[in-house]
XYZ file of C-alpha atoms in Angstrom:
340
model
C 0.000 0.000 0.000
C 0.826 3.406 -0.770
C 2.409 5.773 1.954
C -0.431 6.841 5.297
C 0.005 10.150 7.321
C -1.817 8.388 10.656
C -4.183 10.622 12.083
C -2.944 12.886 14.888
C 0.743 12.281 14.077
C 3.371 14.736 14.315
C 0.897 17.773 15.366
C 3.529 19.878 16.305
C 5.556 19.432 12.778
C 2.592 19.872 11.068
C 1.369 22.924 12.299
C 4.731 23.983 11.827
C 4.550 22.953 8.269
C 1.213 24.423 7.601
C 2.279 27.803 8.960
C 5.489 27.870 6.882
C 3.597 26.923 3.933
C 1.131 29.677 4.163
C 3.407 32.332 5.233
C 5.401 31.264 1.927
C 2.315 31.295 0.029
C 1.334 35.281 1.205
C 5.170 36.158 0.611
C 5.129 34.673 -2.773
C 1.972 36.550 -3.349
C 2.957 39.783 -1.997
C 6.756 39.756 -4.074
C 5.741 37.906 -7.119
C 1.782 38.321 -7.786
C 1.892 37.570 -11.440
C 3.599 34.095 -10.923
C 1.212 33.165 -7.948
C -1.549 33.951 -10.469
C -0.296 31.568 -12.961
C 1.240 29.427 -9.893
C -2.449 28.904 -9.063
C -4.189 28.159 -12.659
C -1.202 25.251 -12.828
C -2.170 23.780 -9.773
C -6.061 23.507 -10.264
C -5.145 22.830 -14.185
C -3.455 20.080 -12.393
C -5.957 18.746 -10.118
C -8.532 18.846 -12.948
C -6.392 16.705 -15.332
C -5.639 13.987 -12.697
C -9.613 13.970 -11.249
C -11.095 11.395 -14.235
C -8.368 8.667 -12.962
C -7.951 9.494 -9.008
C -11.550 9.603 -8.197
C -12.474 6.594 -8.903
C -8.767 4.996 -7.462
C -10.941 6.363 -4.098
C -13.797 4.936 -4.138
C -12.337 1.489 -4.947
C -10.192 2.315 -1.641
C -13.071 3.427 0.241
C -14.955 0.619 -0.866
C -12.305 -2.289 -0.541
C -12.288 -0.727 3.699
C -15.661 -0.678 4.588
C -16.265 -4.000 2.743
C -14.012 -5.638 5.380
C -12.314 -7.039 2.655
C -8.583 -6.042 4.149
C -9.229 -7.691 7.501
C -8.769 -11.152 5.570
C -5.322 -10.451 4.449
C -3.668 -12.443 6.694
C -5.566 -15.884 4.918
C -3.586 -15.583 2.208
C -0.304 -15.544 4.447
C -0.912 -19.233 5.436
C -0.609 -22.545 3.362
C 2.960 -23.362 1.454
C 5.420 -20.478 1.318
C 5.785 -20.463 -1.972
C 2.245 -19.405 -2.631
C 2.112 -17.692 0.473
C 4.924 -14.970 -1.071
C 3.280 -15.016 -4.174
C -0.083 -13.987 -2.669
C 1.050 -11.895 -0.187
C 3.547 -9.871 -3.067
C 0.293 -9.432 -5.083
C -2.207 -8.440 -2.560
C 0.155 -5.706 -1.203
C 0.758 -4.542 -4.713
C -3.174 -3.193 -5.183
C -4.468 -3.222 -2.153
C -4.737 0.149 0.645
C -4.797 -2.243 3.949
C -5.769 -0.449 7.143
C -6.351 2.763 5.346
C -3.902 4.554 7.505
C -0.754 2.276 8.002
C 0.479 -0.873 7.386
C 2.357 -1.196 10.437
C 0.118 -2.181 12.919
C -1.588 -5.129 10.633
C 2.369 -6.574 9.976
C 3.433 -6.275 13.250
C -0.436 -8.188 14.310
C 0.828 -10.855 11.494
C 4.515 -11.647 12.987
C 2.879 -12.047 16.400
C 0.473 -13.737 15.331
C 2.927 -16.680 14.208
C 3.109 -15.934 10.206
C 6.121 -16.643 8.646
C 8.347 -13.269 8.192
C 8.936 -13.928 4.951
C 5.296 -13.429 3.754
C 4.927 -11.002 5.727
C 8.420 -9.270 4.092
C 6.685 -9.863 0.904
C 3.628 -7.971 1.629
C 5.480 -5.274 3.645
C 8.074 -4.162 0.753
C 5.123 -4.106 -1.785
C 2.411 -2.473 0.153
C 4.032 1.082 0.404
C 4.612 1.268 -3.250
C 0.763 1.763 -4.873
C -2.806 0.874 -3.919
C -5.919 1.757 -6.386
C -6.054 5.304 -5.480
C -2.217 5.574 -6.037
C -2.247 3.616 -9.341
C -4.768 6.189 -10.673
C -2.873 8.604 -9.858
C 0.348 8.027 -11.176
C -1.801 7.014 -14.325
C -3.045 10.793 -14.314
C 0.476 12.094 -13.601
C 2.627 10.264 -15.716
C 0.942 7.621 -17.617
C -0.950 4.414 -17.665
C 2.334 2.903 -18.751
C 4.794 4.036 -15.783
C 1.673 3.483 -13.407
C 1.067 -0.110 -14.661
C 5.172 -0.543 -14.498
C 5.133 0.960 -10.905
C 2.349 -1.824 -10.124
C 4.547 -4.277 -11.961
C 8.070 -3.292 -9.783
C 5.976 -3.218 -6.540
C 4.731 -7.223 -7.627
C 8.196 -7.852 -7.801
C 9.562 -5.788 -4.888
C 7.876 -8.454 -2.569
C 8.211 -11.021 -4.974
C 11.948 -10.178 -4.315
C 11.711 -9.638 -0.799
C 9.911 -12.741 0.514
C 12.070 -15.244 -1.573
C 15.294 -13.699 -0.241
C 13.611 -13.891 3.773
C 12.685 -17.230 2.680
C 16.461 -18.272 2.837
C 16.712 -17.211 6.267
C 13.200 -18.752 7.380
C 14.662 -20.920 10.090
C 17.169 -18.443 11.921
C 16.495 -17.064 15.445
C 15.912 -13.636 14.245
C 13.602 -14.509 11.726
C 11.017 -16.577 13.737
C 11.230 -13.965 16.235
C 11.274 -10.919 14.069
C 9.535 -8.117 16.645
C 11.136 -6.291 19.636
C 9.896 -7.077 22.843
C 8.229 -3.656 24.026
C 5.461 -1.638 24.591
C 5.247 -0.347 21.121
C 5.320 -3.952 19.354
C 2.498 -4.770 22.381
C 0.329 -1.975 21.375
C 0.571 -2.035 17.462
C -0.343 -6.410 18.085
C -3.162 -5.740 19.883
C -4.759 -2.673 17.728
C -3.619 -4.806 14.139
C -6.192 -2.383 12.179
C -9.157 -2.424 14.250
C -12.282 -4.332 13.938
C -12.363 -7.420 11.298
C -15.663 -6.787 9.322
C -17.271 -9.670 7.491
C -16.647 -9.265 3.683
C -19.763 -8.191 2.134
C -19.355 -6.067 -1.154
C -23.212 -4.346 -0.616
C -21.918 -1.734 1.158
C -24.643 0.291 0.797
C -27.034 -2.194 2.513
C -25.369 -1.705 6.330
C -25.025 2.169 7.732
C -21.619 1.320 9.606
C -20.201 0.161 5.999
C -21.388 3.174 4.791
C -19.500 4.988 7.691
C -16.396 3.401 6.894
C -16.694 4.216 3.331
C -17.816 7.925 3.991
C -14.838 8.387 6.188
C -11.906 6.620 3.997
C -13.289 8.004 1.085
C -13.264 12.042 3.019
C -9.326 11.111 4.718
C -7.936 9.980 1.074
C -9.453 12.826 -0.460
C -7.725 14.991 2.528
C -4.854 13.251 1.906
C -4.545 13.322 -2.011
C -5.542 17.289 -1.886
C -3.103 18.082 0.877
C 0.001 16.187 -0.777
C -0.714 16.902 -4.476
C -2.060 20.815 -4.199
C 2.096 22.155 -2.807
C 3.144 18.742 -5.262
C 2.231 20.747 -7.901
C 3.328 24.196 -7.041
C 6.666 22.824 -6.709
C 6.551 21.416 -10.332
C 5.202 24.699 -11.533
C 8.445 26.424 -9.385
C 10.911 23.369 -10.889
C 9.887 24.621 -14.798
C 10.120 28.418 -14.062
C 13.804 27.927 -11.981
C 15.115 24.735 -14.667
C 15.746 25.073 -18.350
C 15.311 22.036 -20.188
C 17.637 19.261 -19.958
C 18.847 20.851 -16.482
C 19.483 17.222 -14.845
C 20.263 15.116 -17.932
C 24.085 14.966 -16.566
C 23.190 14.028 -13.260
C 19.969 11.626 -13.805
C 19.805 11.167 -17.661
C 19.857 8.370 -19.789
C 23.346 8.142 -20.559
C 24.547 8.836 -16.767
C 25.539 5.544 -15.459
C 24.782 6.262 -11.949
C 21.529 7.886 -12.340
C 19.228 5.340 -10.695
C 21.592 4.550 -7.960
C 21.611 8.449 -7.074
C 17.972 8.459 -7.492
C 18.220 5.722 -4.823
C 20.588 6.435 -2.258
C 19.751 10.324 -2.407
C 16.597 10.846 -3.448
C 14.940 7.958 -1.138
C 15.856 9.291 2.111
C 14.471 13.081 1.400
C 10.929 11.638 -0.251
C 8.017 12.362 1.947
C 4.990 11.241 0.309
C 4.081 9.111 -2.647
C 1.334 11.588 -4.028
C 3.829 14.691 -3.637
C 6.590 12.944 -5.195
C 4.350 12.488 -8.976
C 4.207 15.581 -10.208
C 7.778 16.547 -8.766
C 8.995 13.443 -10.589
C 7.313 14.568 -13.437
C 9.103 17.885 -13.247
C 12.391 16.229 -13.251
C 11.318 13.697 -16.469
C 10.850 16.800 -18.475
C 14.039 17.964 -17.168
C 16.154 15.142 -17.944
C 15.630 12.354 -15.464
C 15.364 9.166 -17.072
C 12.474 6.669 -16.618
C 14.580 4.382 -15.013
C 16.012 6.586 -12.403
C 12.302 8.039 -12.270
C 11.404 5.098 -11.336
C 13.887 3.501 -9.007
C 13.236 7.122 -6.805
C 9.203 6.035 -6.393
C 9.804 3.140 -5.527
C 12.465 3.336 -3.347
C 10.615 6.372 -2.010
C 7.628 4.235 -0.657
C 10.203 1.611 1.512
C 13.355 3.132 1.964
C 12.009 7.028 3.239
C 13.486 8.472 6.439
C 10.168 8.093 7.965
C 9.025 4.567 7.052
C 12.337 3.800 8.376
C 11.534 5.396 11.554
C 8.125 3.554 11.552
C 10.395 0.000 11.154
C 13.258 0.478 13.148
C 11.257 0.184 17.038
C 9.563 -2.685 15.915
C 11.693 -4.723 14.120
C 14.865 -6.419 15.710
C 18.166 -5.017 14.465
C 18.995 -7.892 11.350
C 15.526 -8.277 10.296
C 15.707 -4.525 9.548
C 19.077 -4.355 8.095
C 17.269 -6.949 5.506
C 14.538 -4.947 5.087
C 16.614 -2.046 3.841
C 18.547 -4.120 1.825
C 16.134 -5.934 0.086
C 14.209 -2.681 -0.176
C 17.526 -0.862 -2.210
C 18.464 -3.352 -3.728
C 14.859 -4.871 -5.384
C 14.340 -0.769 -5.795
C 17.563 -1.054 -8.610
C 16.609 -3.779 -10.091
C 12.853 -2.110 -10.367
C 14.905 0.867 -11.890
C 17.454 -1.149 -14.448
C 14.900 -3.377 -15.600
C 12.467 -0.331 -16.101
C 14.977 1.666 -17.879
C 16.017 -0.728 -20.204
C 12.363 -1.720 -21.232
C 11.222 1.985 -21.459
């Protein structure tokens, strides 16, 4: 699943950040009126361009939550491992579980008993798209780097669970989770109440509820990341001249998708922001395979998913994690370069 901000989070920072934005916003308007003016026809030309493929990428989140279809995820963790990886790698690839986080449900699933490396699988792929993210980056950059995104998030956890596999019987790897009070808390909470599936939504007023309320915090959330998203692509053409990063991320830079890996990852704070700024940067010379090595790196290997992590895993299994996660993000990157 695509990248959650969990309610509540952070409230100092992000009062902080709200005030900062809007004092830059009066600033900007107050020094340069003209370019806020055209600053803020790009940004609703923006919105309106992207709405035909994100709004329905909501609902199908909104719906797959109050269905109760995510609180069955686990089932396809069990059976052979094999399978289990397979499932798990494809499940995580389209599907928003928990609507907020994934953390809590993974850290429910390893104390529950299921093997880590399903649950590796399903944890490297998760962060990378869901149905609301897929539409997006369809909108943004194209049904063809969306569909490849879906593809390289398949075989993220694909990637991920075969290499945990290896380790399946080591001490660290049965027992995966710190022993504290976070790890206690997140186990118990593992995303709330399990609803029985039933796709009639629309016949039970708590589905309904559910659905109202995912639908109203994605909509937050896709308005809140992609509204500054695109005034910083509109401030990347005006301050760029074409071809501005072809030497350092172009096509003919060898190390262009391990820079957009090992620098770009750490500093990339939200899969919705990070489209149209990686769409600023295409038309600027970044090449579709650093492009996208950076989003998906972005989703598994950001400073604060590996904040999230790093309390509740134990020390090796999260030294895997990050490797698997830079390492499958490269191979996401070559591969999509070279079929681009």
């Amino acid at each position: 699943m695509s990248e959650r901000i969990e309610p509540g989070s952070r409230p100092i920072f992000r009062l902080v950040a709200w005030l900062g934005l809007l004092g830059l916003t009066v600033a900007g308007t107050l020094v340069w009126p003209s370019q806020a003016r055209e600053m803020a026809r790009f940004v609703i030309l923006g919105l309106v361009s992207v709405a035909p493929l994100v709004i329905p990428g909501i609902f199908l989140s909104a719906w797959m939550m109050a269905s109760g279809a995510d609180a069955h995820i686990a089932r396809a963790f069990e059976g052979r491992r094999v399978t289990a990886i397979l499932a798990a790698s494809a499940i995580g690839a389209v599907t928003p579980v928990c609507g907020v986080t994934v953390l809590p449900l993974m850290a429910g699933l390893l104390a529950a008993g299921i093997p880590l490396a399903p649950v590796m699988a399903f944890w490297l792929s998760s962060p990378v798209t869901d149905p609301a993210m897929l539409a997006t980056t369809a909108a943004t950059l194209g049904m063809g780097f969306a569909a490849g995104k879906t593809l390289a998030a398949f075989g993220l956890g694909l990637w991920g669970g075969m290499i945990t596999s290896v380790f399946a019987k080591r001490s660290w790897a049965t027992a995966a989770l710190r022993s504290n009070a976070i790890t206690g808390n997140i186990s118990k909470s593992a995303c709330g109440t399990h609803l029985p599936f039933d796709a009639r939504i629309w016949k039970d007023a708590a589905r309904r509820g559910i659905f109202r309320r995912t639908f109203s915090a994605t909509t937050r959330l896709i308005l809140i990341c992609l509204i500054p998203a695109f005034a910083a692509e509109f401030a990347l053409n005006a301050a760029l001249r074409p071809e501005a990063l072809a030497a350092y991320v172009g096509e003919d830079v060898w190390w262009a998708i391990p820079f957009a890996v090992f620098v770009g990852a750490p500093a990339y704070l939200d899969g919705y922001a990070a489209l149209p700024l990686t769409r600023g940067l295409m038309e600027h010379g970044m090449s579709p395979g650093a492009a996208m090595a950076f989003l998906v790196s972005g989703g598994v290997v950001s400073i604060w998913g590996a904040m999230a992590i790093f309390p509740v895993l134990r020390l090796t299994p999260f030294l895997l994690y990050l490797a698997l996660a830079v390492s499958g993000s490269l191979i996401a990157g070559y591969v999509y370069g070279w079929l681009a």
